[in-house]
Coordinates of C-alpha atoms in Angstrom, one line a residue:
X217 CA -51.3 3.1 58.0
X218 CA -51.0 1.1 54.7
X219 CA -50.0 -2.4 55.0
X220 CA -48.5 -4.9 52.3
X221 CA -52.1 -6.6 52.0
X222 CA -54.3 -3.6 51.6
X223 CA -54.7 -2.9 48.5
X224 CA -57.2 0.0 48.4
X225 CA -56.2 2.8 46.4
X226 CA -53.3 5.1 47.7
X227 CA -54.1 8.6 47.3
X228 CA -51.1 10.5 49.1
X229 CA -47.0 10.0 48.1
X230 CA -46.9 9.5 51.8
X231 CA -48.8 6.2 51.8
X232 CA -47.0 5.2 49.0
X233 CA -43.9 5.7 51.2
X234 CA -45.2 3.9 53.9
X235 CA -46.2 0.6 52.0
X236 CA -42.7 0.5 50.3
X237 CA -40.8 1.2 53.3
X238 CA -38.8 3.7 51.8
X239 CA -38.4 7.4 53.4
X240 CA -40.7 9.5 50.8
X241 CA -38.1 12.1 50.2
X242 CA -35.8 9.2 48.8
X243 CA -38.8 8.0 47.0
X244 CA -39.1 11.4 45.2
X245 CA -35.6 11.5 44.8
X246 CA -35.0 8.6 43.0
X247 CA -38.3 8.9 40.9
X248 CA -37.1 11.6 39.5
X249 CA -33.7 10.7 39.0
X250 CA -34.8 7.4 37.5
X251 CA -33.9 8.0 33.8
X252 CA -30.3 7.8 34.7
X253 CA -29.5 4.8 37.0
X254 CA -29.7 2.3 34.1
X255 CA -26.6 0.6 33.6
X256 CA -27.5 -1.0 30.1
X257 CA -25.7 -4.2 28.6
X258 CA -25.7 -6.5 25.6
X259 CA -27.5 -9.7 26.1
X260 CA -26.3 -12.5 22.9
X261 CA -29.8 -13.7 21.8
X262 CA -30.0 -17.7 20.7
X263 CA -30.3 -16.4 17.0
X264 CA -26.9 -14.7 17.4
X265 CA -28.2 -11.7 17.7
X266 CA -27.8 -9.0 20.3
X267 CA -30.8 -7.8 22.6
X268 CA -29.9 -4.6 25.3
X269 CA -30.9 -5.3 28.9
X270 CA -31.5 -1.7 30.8
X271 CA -30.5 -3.4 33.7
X272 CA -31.4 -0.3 36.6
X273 CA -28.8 0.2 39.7
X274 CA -29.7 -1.1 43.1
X275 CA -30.8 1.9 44.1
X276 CA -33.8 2.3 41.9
X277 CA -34.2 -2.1 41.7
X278 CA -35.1 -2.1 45.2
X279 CA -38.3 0.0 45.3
X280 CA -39.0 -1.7 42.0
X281 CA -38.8 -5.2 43.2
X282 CA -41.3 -3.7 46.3
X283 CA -43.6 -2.2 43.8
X284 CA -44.0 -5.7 42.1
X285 CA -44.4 -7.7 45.0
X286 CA -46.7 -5.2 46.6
X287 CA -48.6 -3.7 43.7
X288 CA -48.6 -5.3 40.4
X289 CA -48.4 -9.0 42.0
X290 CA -51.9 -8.2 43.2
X291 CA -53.5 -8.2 40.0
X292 CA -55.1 -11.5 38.4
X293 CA -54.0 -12.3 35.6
X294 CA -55.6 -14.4 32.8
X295 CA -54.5 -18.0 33.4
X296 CA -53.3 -18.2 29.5
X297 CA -50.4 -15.9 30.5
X298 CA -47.7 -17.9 32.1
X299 CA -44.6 -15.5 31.4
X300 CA -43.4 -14.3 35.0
X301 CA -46.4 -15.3 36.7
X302 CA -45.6 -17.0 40.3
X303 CA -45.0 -21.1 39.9
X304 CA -45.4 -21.2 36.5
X305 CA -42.5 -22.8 34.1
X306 CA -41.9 -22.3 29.8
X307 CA -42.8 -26.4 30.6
X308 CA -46.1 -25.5 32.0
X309 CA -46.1 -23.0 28.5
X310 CA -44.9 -25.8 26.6
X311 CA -46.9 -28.9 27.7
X312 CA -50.6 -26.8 27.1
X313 CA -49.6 -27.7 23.3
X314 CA -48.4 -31.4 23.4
X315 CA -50.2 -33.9 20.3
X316 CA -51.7 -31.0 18.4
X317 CA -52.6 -31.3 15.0
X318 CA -51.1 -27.8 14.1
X319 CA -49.4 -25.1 16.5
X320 CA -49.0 -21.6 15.4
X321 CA -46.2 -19.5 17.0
X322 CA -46.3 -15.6 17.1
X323 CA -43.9 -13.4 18.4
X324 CA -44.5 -9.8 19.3
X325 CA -42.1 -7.3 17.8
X326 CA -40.4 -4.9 20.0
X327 CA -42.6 -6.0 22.8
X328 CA -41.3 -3.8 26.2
X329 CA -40.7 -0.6 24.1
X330 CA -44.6 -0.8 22.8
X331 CA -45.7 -0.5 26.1
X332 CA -45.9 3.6 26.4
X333 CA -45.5 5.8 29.2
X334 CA -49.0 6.2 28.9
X335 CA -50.2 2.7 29.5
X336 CA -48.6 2.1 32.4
X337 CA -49.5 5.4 33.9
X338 CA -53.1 4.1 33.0
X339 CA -52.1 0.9 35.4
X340 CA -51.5 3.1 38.5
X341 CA -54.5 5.7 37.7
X342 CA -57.2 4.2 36.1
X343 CA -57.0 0.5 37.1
X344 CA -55.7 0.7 40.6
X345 CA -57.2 4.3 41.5
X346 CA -54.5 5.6 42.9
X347 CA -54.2 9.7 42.4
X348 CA -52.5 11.5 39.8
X349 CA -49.5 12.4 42.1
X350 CA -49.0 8.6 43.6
X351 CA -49.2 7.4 39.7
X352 CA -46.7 9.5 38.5
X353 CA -44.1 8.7 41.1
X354 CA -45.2 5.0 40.1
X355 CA -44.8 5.4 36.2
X356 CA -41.5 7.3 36.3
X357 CA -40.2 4.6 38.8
X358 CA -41.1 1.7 36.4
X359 CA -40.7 3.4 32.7
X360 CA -37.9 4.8 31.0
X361 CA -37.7 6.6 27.7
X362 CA -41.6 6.1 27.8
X363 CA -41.5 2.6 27.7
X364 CA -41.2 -0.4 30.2
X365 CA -37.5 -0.7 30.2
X366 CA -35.9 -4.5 29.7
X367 CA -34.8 -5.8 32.4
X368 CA -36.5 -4.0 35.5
X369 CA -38.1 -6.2 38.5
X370 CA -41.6 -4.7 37.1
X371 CA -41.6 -4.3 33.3
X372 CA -43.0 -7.9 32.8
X373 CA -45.9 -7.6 35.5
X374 CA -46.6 -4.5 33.3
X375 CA -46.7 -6.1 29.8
X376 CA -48.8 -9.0 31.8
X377 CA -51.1 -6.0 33.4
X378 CA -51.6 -4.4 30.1
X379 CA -52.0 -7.4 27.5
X380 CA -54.5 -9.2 29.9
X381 CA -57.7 -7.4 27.8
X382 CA -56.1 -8.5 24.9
X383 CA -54.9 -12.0 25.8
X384 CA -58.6 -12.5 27.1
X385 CA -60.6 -11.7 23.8
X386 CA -58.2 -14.2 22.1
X387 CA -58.6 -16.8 24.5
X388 CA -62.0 -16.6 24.1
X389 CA -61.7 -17.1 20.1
X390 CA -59.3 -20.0 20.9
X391 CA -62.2 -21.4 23.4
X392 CA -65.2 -21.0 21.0
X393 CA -63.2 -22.8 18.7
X394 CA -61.6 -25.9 20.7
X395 CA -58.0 -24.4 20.4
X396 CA -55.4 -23.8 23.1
X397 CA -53.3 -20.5 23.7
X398 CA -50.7 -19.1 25.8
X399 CA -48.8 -16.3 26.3
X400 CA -44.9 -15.7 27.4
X401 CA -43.8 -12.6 27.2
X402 CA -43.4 -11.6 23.5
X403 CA -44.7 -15.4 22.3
X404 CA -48.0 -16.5 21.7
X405 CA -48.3 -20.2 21.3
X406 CA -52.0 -21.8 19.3
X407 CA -52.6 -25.0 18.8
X408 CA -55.3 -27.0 17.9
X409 CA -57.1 -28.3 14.8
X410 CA -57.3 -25.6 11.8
X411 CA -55.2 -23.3 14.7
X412 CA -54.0 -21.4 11.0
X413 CA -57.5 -20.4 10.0
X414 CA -57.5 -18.3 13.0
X415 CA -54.1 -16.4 12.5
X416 CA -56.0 -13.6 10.5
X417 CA -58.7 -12.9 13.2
X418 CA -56.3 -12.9 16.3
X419 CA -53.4 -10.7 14.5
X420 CA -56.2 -7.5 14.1
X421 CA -56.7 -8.2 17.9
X422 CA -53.0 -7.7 18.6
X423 CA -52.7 -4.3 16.5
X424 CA -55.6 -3.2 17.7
X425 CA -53.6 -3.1 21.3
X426 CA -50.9 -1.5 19.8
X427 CA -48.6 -4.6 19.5
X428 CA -47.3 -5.7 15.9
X429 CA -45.6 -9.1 14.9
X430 CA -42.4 -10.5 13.8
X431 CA -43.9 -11.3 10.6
X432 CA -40.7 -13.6 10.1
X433 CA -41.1 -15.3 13.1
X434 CA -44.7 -16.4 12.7
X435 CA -44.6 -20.3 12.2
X436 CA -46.7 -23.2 11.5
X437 CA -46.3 -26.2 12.2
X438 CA -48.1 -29.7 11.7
X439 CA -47.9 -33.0 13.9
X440 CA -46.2 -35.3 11.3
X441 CA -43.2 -32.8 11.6
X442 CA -41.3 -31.1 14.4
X443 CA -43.2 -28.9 16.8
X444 CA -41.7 -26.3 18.9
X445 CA -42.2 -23.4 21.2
X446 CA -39.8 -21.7 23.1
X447 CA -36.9 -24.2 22.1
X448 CA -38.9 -26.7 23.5
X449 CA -40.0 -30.0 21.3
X450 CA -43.8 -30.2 21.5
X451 CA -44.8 -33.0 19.9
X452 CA -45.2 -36.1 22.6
X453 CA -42.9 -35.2 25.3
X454 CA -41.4 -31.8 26.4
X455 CA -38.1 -31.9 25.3
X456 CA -35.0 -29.1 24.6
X457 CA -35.1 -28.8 20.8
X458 CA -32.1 -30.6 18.8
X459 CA -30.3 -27.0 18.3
X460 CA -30.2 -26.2 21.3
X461 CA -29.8 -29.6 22.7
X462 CA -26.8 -29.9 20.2
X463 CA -25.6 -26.1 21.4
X464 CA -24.7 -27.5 25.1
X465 CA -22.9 -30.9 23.5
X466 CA -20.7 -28.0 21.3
X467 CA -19.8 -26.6 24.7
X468 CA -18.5 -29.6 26.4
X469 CA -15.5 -29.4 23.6
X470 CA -14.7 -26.1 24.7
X471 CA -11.7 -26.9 27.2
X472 CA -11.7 -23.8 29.4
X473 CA -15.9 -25.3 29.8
X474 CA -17.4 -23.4 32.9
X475 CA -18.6 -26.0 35.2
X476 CA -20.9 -23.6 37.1
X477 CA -22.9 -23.0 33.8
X478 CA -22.8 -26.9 32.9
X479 CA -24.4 -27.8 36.1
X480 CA -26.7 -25.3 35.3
X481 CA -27.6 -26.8 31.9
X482 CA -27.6 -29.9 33.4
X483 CA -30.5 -29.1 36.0
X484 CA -32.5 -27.3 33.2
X485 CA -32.3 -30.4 31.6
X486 CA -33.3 -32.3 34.1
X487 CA -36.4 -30.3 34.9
X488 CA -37.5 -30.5 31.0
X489 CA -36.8 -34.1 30.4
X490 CA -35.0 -36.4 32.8
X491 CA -34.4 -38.7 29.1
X492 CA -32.1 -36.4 27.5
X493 CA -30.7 -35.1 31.1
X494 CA -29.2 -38.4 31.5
X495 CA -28.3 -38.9 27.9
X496 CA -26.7 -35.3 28.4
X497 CA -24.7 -36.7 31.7
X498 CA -23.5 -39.9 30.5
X499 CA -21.6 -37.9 27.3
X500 CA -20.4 -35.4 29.9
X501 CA -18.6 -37.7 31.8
X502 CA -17.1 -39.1 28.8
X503 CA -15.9 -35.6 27.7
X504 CA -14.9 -34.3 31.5
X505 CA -13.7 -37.6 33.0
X506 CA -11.0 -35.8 34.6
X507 CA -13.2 -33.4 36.1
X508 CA -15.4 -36.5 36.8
X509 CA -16.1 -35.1 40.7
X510 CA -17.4 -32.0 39.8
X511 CA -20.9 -33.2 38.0

């Protein structure tokens, strides 16, 4: 019988079944009826732009979070990649790149709907082993529209899965030449000294995996100016950029504020930099005196 900690290759839909803990014929159902339990919604980005989460039902989110925790969680992954990886933080992104002489910032453009149908059929088949029957339930349970969709329990495992090759041969550049990189999601982060001289050898690497750039996004930056990654200050200390940092001050003007999402805010802060957390508090108070109790 298949357990949660075996992961030798599953060859039969019934094993499959078994280590999910879901009846197979429900399995089969709902594989094949995956296409149509996403219930999609617009997501504001911080640009002020709009970004669609597929957002799947409960019925097809609970074999995905399964397949995640028992499947893909299995594999290693490169330690550069930090984006949903177990006990790591966009700190733990940010603070690899602290006092660098230059840090280069590269996002990858339409990042979940590059990864194919194909690819992460190629996960299940070729780099577990599992059979061609057992991979195709897999692929149409985690893909939609052939591609990863945004928002599912496994579509960043995936893209962490899939980029690994590629984040490795970069990270291998970046060690032969004394530079530091990491990877979150759709944002690669370089730093070091000359980090921009390598921009043109690491970008081929990235096509050649069938990812492009957001040419526009690409930045460089040096360390006599402001550093950031992620909306995070880089430069000495891990901090919450000023725009942002300004953002939640805006919102404490707002008089129907939501306190839930302050406190929120608030513990982010805290967890980045307890500095501006308290400088954040002590103008809260000022602002919500009346509502003094709740902070």
């Amino acid at each position: 019988m298949k357990t949660p900690n075996d992961t030798s290759p599953i060859y039969i839909p019934k094993e499959l079944s078994i280590l999910l803990g879901i009846p197979l014929a429900i399995l089969i159902e709902i594989s094949k009826s995956a296409q149509t339990r996403y219930r999609p919604f617009p997501l504001k980005k911080e640009d002020g732009g709009e970004r669609i989460i597929d957002n799947p039902n409960p019925e097809l989110k609970a074999p995905q979070k399964k397949i995640n925790q028992l499947i893909l969680n299995q594999f290693i992954i490169p330690p550069q990649i930090l984006g949903g990886v177990k006990g790591c933080s966009i700190k733990d992104y940010a603070e690899i790149h602290l006092n660098q002489p230059q840090v280069v910032c590269l996002d990858i453009k339409n990042c979940f709907p590059s990864v194919s149908y194909n690819s992460v059929f190629d996960v299940y088949r070729n780099q577990l082993g599992y059979s061609k029957s057992v991979s195709s339930i897999l692929t149409k349970l985690t893909t939609l529209k052939g591609h990863i969709p945004q928002g599912a329990p496994t579509s960043t495992s995936l893209l962490n899965i899939i980029i690994s090759p590629m984040a490795n041969e970069i990270a291998k550049i970046c060690e032969e030449n004394e530079l530091k990189v990491s990877f979150w999601v759709d944002d690669i982060t370089i730093s070091g000294v000359d980090a921009r001289n390598y921009i043109q050898t690491i970008v081929p690497i990235i096509h050649k995996n069938g990812f492009a750039l957001k040419s526009k996004k690409t930045n460089i930056s040096y360390g006599h100016e402001k550093q950031t990654t992620l909306n995070l200050d880089i430069n000495r200390k891990v901090k919450i950029n000023s725009k942002k940092y300004n953002k939640y001050i805006s919102e404490l003007y707002d008089p129907n504020v939501n306190m839930e999402s302050l406190k929120g805010k608030i513990e982010h802060l805290k967890y980045i930099n307890k500095n501006q957390a308290k400088r954040f508090i002590k103008f809260a108070k000022k602002r919500l005196a009346d509502r003094l109790v709740e902070l």
